[in-house]
Short mmCIF file of C-alpha atoms and ligand atoms in Angstrom, two decimals:
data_model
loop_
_atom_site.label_atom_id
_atom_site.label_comp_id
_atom_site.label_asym_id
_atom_site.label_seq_id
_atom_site.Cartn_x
_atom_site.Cartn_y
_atom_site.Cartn_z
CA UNK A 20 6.54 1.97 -23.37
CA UNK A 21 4.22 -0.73 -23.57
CA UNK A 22 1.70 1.20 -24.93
CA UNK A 23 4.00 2.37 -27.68
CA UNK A 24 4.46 -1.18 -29.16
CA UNK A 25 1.37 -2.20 -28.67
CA UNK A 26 0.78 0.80 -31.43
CA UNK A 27 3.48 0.34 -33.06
CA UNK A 28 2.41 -3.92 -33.68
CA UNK A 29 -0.84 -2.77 -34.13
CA UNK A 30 -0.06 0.03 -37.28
CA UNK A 31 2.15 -2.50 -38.09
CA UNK A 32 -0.52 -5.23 -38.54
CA UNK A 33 -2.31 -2.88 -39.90
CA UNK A 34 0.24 -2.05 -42.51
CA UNK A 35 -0.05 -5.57 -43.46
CA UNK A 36 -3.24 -6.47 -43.84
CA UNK A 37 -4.08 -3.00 -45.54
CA UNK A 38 -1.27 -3.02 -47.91
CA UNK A 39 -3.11 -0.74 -50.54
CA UNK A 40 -3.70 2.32 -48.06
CA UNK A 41 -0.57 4.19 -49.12
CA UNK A 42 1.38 1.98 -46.71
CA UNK A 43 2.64 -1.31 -47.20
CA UNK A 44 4.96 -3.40 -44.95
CA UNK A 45 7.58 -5.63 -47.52
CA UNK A 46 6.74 -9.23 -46.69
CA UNK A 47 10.63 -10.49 -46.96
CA UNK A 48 12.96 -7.79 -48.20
CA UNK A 49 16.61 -7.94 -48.72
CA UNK A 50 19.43 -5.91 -48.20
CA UNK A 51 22.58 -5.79 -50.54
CA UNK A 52 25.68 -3.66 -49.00
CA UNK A 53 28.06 -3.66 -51.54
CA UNK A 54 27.03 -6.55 -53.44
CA UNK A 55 26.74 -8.59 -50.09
CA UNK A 56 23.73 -9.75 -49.25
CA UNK A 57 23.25 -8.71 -45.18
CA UNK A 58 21.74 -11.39 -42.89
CA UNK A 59 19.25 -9.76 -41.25
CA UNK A 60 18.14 -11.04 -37.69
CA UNK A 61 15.15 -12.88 -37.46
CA UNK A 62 11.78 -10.78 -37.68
CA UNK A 63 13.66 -7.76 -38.83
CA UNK A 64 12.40 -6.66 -42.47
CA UNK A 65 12.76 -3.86 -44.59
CA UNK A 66 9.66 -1.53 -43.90
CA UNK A 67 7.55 1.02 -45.75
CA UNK A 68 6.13 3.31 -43.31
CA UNK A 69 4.79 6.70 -44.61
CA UNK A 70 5.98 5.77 -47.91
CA UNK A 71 9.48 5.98 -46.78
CA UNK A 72 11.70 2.81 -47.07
CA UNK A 73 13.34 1.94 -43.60
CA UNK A 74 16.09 -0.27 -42.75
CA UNK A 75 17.49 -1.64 -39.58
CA UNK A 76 20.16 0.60 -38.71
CA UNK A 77 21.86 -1.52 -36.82
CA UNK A 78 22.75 -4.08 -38.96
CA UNK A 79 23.90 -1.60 -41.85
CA UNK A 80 26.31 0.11 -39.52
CA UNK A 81 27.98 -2.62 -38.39
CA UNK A 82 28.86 -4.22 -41.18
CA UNK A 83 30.00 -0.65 -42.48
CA UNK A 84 32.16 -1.64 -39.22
CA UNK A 85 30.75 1.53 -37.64
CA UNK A 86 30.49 1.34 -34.00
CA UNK A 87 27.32 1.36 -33.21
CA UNK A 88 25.93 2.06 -29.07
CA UNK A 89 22.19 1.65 -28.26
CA UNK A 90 20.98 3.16 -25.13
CA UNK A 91 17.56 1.39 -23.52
CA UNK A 92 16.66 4.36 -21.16
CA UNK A 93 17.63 6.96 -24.00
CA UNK A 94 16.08 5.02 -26.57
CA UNK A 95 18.72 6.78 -28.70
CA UNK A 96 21.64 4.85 -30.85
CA UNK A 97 25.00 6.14 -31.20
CA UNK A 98 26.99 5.70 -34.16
CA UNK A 99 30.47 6.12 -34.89
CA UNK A 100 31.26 6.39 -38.67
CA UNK A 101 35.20 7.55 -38.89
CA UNK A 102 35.38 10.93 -37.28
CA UNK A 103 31.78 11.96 -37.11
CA UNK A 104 28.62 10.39 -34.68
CA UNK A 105 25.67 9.83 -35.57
CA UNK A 106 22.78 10.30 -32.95
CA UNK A 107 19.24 8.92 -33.32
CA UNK A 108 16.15 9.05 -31.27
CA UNK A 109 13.26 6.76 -31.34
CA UNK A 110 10.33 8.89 -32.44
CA UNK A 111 12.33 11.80 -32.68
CA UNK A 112 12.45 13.15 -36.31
CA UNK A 113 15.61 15.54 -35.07
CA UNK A 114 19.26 13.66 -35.41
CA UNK A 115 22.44 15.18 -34.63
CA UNK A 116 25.08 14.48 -37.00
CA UNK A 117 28.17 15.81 -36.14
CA UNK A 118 27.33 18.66 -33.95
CA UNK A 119 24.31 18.94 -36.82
CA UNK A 120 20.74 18.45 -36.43
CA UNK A 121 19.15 17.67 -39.37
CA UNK A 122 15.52 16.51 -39.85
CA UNK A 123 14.17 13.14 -40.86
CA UNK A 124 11.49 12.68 -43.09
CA UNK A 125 9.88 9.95 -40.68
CA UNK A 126 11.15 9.37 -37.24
CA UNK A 127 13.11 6.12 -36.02
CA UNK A 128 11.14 3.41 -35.28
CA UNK A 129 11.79 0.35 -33.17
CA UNK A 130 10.37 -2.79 -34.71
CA UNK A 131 10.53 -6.27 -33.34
CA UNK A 132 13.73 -4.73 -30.81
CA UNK A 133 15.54 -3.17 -33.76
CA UNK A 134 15.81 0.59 -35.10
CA UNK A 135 14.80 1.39 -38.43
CA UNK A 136 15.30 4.62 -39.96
CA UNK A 137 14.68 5.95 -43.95
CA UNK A 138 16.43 5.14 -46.60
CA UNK A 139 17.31 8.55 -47.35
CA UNK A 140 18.61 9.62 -44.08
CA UNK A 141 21.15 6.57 -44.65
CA UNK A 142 22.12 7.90 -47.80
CA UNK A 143 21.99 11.83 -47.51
CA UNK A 144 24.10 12.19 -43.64
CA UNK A 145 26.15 8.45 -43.91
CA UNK A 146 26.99 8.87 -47.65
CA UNK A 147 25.91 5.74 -49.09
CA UNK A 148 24.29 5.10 -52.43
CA UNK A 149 20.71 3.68 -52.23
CA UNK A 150 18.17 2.14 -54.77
CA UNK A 151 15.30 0.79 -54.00
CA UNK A 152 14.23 -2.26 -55.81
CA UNK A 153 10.40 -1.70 -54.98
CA UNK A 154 9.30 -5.49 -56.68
CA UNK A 155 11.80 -7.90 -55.54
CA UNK A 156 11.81 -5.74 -51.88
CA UNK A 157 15.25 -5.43 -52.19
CA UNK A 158 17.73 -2.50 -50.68
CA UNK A 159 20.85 -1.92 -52.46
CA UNK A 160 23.22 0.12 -50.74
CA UNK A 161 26.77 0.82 -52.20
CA UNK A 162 29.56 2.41 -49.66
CA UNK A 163 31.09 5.21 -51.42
CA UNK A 164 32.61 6.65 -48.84
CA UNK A 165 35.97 4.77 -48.73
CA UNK A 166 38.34 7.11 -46.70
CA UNK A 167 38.47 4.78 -43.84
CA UNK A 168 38.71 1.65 -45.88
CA UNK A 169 41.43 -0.70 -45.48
CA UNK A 170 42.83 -0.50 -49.18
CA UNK A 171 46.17 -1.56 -50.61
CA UNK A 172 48.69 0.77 -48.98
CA UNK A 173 49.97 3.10 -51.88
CA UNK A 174 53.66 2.47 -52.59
CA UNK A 175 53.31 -0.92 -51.22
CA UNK A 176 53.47 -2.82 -54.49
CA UNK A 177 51.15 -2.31 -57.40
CA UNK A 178 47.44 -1.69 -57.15
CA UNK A 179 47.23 -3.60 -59.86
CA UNK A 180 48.56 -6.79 -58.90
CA UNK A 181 45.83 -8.32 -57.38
CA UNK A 182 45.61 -11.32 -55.26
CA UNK A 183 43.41 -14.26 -56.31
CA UNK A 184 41.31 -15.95 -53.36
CA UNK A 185 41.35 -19.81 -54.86
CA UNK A 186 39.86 -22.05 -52.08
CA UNK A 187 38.35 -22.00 -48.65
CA UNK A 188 37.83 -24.21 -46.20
CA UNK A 189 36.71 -24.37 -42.65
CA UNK A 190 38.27 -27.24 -41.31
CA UNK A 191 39.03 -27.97 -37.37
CA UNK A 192 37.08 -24.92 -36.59
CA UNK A 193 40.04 -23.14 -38.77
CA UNK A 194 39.08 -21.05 -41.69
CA UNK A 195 41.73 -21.79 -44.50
CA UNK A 196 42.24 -18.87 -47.23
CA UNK A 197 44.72 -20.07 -50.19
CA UNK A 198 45.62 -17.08 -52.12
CA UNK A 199 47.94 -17.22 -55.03
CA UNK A 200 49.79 -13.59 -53.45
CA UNK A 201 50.09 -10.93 -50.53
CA UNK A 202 46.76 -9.43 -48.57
CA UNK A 203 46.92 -8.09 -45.47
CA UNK A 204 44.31 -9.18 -43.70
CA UNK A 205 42.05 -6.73 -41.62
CA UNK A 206 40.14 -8.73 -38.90
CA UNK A 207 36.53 -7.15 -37.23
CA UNK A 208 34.81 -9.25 -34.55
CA UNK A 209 30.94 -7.95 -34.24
CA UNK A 210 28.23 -8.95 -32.00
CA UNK A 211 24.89 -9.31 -32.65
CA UNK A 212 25.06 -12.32 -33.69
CA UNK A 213 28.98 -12.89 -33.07
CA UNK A 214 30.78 -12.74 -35.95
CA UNK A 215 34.43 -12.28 -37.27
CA UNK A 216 34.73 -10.49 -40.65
CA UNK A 217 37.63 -11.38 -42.46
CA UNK A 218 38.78 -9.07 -45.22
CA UNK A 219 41.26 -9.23 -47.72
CA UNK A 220 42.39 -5.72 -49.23
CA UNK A 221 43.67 -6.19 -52.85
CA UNK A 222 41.99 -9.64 -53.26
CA UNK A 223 39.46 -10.96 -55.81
CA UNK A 224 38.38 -14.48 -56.48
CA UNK A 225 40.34 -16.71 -58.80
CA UNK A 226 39.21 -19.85 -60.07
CA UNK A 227 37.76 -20.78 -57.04
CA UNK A 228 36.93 -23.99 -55.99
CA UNK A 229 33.82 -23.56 -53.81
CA UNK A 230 31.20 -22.15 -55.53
CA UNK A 231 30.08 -18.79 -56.12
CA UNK A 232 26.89 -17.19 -57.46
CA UNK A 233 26.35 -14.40 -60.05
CA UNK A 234 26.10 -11.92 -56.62
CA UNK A 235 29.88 -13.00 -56.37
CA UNK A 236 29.08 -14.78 -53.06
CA UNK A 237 28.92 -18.00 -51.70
CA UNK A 238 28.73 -19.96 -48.28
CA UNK A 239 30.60 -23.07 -46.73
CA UNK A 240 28.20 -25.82 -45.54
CA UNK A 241 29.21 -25.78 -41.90
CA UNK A 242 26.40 -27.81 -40.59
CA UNK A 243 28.87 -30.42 -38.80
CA UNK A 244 29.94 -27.19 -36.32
CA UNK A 245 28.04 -26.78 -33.16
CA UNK A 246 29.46 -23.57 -32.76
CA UNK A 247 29.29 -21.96 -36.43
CA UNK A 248 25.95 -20.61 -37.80
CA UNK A 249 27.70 -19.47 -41.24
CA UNK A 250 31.08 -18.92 -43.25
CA UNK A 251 30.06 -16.50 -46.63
CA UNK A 252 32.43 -15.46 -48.36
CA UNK A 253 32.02 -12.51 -51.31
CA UNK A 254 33.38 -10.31 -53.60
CA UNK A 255 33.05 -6.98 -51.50
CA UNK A 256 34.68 -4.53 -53.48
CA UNK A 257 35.15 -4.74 -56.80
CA UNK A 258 38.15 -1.75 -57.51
CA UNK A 259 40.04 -1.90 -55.58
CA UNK A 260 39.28 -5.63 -54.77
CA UNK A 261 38.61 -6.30 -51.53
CA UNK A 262 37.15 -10.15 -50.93
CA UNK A 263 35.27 -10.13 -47.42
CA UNK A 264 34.76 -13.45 -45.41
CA UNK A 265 32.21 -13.54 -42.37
CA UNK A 266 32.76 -16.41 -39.96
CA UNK A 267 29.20 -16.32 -37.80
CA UNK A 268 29.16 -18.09 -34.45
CA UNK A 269 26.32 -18.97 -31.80
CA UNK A 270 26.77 -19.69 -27.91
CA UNK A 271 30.46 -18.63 -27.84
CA UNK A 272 31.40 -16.37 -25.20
CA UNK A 273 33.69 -14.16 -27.30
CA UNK A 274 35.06 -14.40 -30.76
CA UNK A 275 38.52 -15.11 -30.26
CA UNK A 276 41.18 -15.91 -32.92
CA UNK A 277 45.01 -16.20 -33.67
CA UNK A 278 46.37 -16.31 -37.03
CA UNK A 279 49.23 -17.66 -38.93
CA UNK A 280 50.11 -17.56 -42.15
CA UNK A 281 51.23 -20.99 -43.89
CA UNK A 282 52.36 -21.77 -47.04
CA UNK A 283 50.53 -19.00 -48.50
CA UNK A 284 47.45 -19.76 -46.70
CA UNK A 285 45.73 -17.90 -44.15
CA UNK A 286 44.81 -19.63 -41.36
CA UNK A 287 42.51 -18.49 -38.83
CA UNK A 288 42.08 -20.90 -35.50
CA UNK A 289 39.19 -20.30 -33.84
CA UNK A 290 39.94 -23.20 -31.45
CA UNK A 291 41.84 -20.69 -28.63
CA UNK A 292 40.29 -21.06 -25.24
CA UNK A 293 39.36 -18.31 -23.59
CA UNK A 294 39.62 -17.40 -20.12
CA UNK A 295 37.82 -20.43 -18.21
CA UNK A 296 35.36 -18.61 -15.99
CA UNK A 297 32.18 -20.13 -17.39
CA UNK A 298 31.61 -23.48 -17.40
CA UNK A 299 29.48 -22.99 -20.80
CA UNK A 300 32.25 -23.39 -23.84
CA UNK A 301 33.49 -19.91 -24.85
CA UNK A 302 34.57 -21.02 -28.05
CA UNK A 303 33.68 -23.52 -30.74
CA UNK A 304 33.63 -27.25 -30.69
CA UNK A 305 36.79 -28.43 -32.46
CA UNK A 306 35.13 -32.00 -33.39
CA UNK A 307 32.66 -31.53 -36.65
CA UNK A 308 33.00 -35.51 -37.05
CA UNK A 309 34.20 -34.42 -40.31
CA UNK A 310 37.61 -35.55 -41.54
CA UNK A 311 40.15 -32.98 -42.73
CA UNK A 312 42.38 -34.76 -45.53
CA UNK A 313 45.41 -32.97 -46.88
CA UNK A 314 46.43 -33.51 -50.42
CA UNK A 315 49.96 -32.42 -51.54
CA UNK A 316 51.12 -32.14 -54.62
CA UNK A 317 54.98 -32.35 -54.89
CA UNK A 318 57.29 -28.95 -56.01
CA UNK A 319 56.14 -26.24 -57.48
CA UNK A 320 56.81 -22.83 -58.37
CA UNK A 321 60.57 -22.13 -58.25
CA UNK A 322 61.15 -26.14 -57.60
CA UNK A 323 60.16 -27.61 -60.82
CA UNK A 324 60.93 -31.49 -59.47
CA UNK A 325 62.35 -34.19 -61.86
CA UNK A 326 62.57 -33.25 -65.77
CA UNK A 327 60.05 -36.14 -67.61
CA UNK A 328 61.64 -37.44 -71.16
CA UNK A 329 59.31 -34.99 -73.21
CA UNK A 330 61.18 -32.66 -71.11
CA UNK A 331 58.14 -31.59 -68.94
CA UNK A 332 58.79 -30.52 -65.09
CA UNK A 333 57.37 -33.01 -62.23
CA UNK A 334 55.79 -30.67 -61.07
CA UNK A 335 52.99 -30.28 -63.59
CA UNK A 336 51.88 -33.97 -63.42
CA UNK A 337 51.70 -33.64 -59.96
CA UNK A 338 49.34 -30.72 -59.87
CA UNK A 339 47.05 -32.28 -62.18
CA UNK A 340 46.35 -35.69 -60.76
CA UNK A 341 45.61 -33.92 -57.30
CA UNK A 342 43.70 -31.45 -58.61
CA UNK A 343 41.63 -34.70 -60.51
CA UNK A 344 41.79 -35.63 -56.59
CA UNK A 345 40.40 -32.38 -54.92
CA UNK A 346 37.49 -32.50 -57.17
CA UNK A 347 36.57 -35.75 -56.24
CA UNK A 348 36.76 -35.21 -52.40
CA UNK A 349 35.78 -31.25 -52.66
CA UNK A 350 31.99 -32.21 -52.06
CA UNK A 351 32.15 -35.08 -49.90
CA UNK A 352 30.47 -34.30 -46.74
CA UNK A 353 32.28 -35.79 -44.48
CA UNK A 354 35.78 -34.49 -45.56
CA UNK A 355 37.23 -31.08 -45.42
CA UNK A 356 40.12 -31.28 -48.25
CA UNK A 357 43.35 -28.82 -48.30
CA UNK A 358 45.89 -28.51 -50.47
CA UNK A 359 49.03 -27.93 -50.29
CA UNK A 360 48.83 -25.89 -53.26
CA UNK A 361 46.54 -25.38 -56.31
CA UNK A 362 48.90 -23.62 -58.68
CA UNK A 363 52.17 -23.20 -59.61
CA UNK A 364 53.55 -21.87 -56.35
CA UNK A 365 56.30 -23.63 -53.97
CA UNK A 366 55.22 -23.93 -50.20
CA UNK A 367 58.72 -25.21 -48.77
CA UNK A 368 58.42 -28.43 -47.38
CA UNK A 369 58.55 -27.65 -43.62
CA UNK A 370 55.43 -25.37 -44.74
CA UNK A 371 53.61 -27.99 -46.35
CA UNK A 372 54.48 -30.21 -42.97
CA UNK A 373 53.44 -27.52 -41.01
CA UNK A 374 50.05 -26.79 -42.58
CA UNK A 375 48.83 -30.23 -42.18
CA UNK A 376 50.13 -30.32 -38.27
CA UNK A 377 48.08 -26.97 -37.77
CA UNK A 378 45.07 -28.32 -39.34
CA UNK A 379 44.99 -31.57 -36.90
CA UNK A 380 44.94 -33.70 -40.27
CA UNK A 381 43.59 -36.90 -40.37
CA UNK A 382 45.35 -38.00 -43.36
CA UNK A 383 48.33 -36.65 -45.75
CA UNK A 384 48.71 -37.83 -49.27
CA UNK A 385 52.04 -36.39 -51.27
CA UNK A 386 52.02 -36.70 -55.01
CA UNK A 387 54.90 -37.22 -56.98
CA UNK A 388 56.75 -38.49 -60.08
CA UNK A 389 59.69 -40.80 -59.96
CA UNK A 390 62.99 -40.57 -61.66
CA UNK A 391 65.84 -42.36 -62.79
CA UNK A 392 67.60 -40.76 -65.85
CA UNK A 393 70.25 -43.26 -66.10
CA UNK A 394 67.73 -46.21 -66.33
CA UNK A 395 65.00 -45.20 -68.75
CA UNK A 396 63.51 -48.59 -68.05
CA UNK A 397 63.00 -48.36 -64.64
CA UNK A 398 58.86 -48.42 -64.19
CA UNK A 399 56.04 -49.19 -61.87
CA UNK A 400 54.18 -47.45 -58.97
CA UNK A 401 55.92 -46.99 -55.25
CA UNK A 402 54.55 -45.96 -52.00
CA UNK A 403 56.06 -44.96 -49.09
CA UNK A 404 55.52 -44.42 -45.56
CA UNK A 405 57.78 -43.95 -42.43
CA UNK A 406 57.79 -45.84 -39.63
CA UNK A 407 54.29 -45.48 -38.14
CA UNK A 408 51.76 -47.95 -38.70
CA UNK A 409 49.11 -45.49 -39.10
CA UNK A 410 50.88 -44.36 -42.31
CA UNK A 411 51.51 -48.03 -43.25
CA UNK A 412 48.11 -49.39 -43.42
CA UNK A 413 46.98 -45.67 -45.43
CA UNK A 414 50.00 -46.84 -47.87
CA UNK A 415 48.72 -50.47 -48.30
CA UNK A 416 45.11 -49.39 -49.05
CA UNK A 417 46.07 -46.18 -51.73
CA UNK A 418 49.20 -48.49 -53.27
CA UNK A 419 46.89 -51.41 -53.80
CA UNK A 420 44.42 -49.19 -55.83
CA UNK A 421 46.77 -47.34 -57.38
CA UNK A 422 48.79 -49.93 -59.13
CA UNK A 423 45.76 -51.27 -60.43
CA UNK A 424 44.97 -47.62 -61.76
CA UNK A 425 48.05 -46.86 -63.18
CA UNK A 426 48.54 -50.88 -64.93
CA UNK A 427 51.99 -50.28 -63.85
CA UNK A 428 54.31 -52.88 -62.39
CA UNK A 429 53.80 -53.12 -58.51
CA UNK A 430 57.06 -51.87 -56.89
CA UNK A 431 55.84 -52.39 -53.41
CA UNK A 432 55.03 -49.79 -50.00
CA UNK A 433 58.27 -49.20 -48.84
CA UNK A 434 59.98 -47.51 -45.84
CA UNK A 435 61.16 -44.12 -46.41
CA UNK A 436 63.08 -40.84 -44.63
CA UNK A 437 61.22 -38.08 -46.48
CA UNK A 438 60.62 -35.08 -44.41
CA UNK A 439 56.89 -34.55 -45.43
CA UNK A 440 55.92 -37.58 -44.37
CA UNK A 441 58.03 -38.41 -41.67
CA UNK A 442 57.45 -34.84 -39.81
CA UNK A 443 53.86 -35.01 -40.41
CA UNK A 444 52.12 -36.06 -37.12
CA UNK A 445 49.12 -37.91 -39.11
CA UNK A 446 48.96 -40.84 -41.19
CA UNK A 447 51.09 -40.06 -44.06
CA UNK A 448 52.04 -41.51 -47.22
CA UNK A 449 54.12 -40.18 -50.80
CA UNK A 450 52.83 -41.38 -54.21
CA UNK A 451 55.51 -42.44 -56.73
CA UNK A 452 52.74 -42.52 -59.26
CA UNK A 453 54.73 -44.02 -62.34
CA UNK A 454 58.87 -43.06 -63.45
CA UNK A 455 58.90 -39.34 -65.80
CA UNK A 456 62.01 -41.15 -67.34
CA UNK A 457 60.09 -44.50 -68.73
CA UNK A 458 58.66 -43.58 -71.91
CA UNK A 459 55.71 -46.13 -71.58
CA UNK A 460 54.86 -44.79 -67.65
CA UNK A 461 54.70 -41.23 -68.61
CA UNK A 462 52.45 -41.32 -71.61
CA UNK A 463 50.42 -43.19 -68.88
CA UNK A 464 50.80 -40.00 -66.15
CA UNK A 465 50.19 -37.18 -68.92
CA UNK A 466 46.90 -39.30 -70.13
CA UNK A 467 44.04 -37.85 -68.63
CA UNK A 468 41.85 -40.37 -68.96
CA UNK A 469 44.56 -42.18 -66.60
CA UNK A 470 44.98 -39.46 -64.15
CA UNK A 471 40.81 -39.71 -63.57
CA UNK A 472 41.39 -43.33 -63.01
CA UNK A 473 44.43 -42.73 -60.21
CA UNK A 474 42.77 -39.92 -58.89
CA UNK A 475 39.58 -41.85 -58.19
CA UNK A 476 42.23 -44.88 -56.98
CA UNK A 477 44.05 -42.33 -54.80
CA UNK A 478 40.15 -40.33 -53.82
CA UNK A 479 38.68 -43.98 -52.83
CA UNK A 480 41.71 -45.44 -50.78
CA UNK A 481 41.70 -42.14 -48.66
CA UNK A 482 37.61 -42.61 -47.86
CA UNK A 483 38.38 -46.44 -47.15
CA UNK A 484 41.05 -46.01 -44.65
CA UNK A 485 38.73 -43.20 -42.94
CA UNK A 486 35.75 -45.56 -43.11
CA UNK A 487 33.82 -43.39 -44.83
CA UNK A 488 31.36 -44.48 -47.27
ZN1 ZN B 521 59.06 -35.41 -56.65
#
């Protein structure tokens, strides 16, 4: 055994250091499954051995969510793909495949603790498409086979309806999905490192909010969690969409979850304990030190709100000053920002209380218009709390900006019974930005030039009542 990687490190360094002997060992290498790139554990590379491209099995199978079973004393992995396994042998050029043996062109290999077997064997017995990008050391592998892959249920709705992934956040040691329609999510854990995979049959990306690069992937910055090594998110499948998010954990015992869906969201709480046996924490650290602020923009969808005298619904002036908001806060470090919504859709209002209850919010900020039809000169900017002081002193410090960015008379914080901010549990106040019915106030509200200056009003009270900055 020992002797066998001493060989094996030695042809190895050999490899290296004599790249031009018909051999060559890929300094870094790549590998794309399905457009995602895989992160490959440390030390493991794409190899070249006998002029035949290896890849860590391992790695490839599971995120093909095959099960995969290594035996030490065997030497020999084990892998389930749908009906058929898969049996490999370190150094053995004979597999079994079903009750198959076929013949590989180069024998298994383990290098640095990890399997690697051709190319070619991957593609010809587990039917995926290969290339080989032989200058940038990159492995492309596209899964063709997709008889086993959770797709929109036929019947259920029309394939071509598809859901639009808009934001996500990881906040509380909860990953947030807003989605503008209906995915049922499919939910993996995986070991090696411990990850879940979260994927959403029937969904693409909309106008995301979190960037995304031309691979159609992207990653949270996560760096305030202990517990998290990674969130990536990408475009998976491309027809039928499927978007794929990978939450990747260190030290936890076992990936556990629950998950709710809230106001159109998906929210998945990584926060349950597990069973208490170890004294080492079996699940993430809820405290990142970051603050999670919830913005709310009032109606939506079927609730259009208060009718403005250019005969405009609330509920569009609403959306756009907190989406002015949301890309103000979206990249500050120390916030993790939710909304409510980001489109024309109508979480109920218990939802919208809910959602910022589940998150463990530190602060909830409700946008709205004001109306009084039968007093077109009714103006100015209100702001209201209830009852707790909390929500109080977070209604002083936005209403005081505020009025100065609107120029609109100051019509004082005020005491109020409104359901999403008294049944919040946080610090929470509702913006009566200016009166729809006032001429003067709603050229103001529709101005975007104005809504910048309120948003930044609304963006800067919420970081000064936080302390940040
Ligand atoms: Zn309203």
């Amino acid at each position: 055994m020992k002797k066998t990687i001493l060989l094996l490190f030695l042809s190895l360094f050999l490899l290296v250091v004599l790249p031009n002997q018909g051999n060559a060992a890929a300094s870094t290498s790549k590998i794309f499954l399905d457009g995602e790139e895989l992160i490959l554990p440390s030390d493991v590379q794409v190899t070249i051995v006998n002029k035949n491209v290896m890849i860590p099995i391992r790695v490839v199978a599971e995120n093909l969510k095959f099960k995969v079973d290594w035996n030490q004393n065997a030497r020999n992995v084990k892998i389930q793909q749908n009906d058929k396994t898969i049996s490999l042998t370190v150094d053995q050029k004979q597999a079994m495949v079903a009750d198959k043996q076929v013949t590989l062109n180069t024998a298994p290999l383990i290098l640095n603790n990890t399997m690697v077997v051709p190319i070619r064997f991957v593609s010809e017995q587990m039917g995926l498409n290969v290339k080989w990008n032989n200058k940038e050391k990159i492995v492309y592998l596209i899964n063709t086979d997709t008889s086993k892959e959770p797709t929109i249920e036929p019947g259920n709705g029309s394939p071509t309806s598809l859901t639009h992934v808009t934001d996500i956040q990881f906040a509380n040691n909860q990953l947030v999905v807003s989605m503008d329609g209906e995915s049922k999510p499919v939910m993996t854990t995986l070991k090696n490192p411990d990850r879940l995979v979260v994927d959403l049959p029937g969904a693409v990306f909309g106008d995301l909010s979190q960037p995304l690069n031309q691979n159609m992937n992207g990653k949270l910055d996560v760096d305030a969690y202990p517990n998290v090594t990674e969130v990536r998110y990408s475009l998976f499948k491309q027809d039928p969409g499927q978007v794929r998010i990978v939450v990747e954990l260190n030290h936890v015992k076992d990936v556990q979850y629950s998950q709710n869906i809230i106001a159109d969201k998906l929210i998945i709480d990584l926060n349950v304990s597990g069973d208490n046996v170890t004294p080492v924490p079996v699940t993430p650290v809820g405290d990142s030190g970051r603050k999670v602020v919830v913005i709310d923009p009032g109606h939506g969808g079927r609730d259009p709100g208060s009718t403005s005298i250019t005969n405009k619904p609330e509920k569009e002036y609403n959306l756009a000053l907190a989406l002015k908001v949301q890309a103000l806060l979206l990249n500050e470090p120390d916030i993790e920002l939710v909304m409510t919504r980001d489109g024309d859709t109508y979480p109920t209002r218990p939802e919208r209380v809910q959602l910022a209850n589940q998150l463990n919010a530190d602060v909830f900020v409700s946008i709205h218009g004001n109306n009084v039809e039968s007093s077109p000169q009714a103006t100015g900017t209100e702001t209201f709390y209830y009852q707790r002081s909390s929500s109080k002193e977070l209604a002083n410090i936005i209403h005081q900006r505020l009025v100065k960015a609107m120029g609109l008379k100051d019509r004082g914080v005020k005491n109020g019974n409104l359901e999403v901010i008294r049944d919040t549990t946080m610090p929470a106040v509702l913006l009566e930005v200016g009166f729809l019915s006032n001429v003067m106030d709603e050229e103001l509200m529709s101005s975007d030039v104005v809504q910048m200056k309120a948003a930044q009003a609304i963006a800067d009270g919420i970081k000064e009542y936080l302390g940040i900055n």
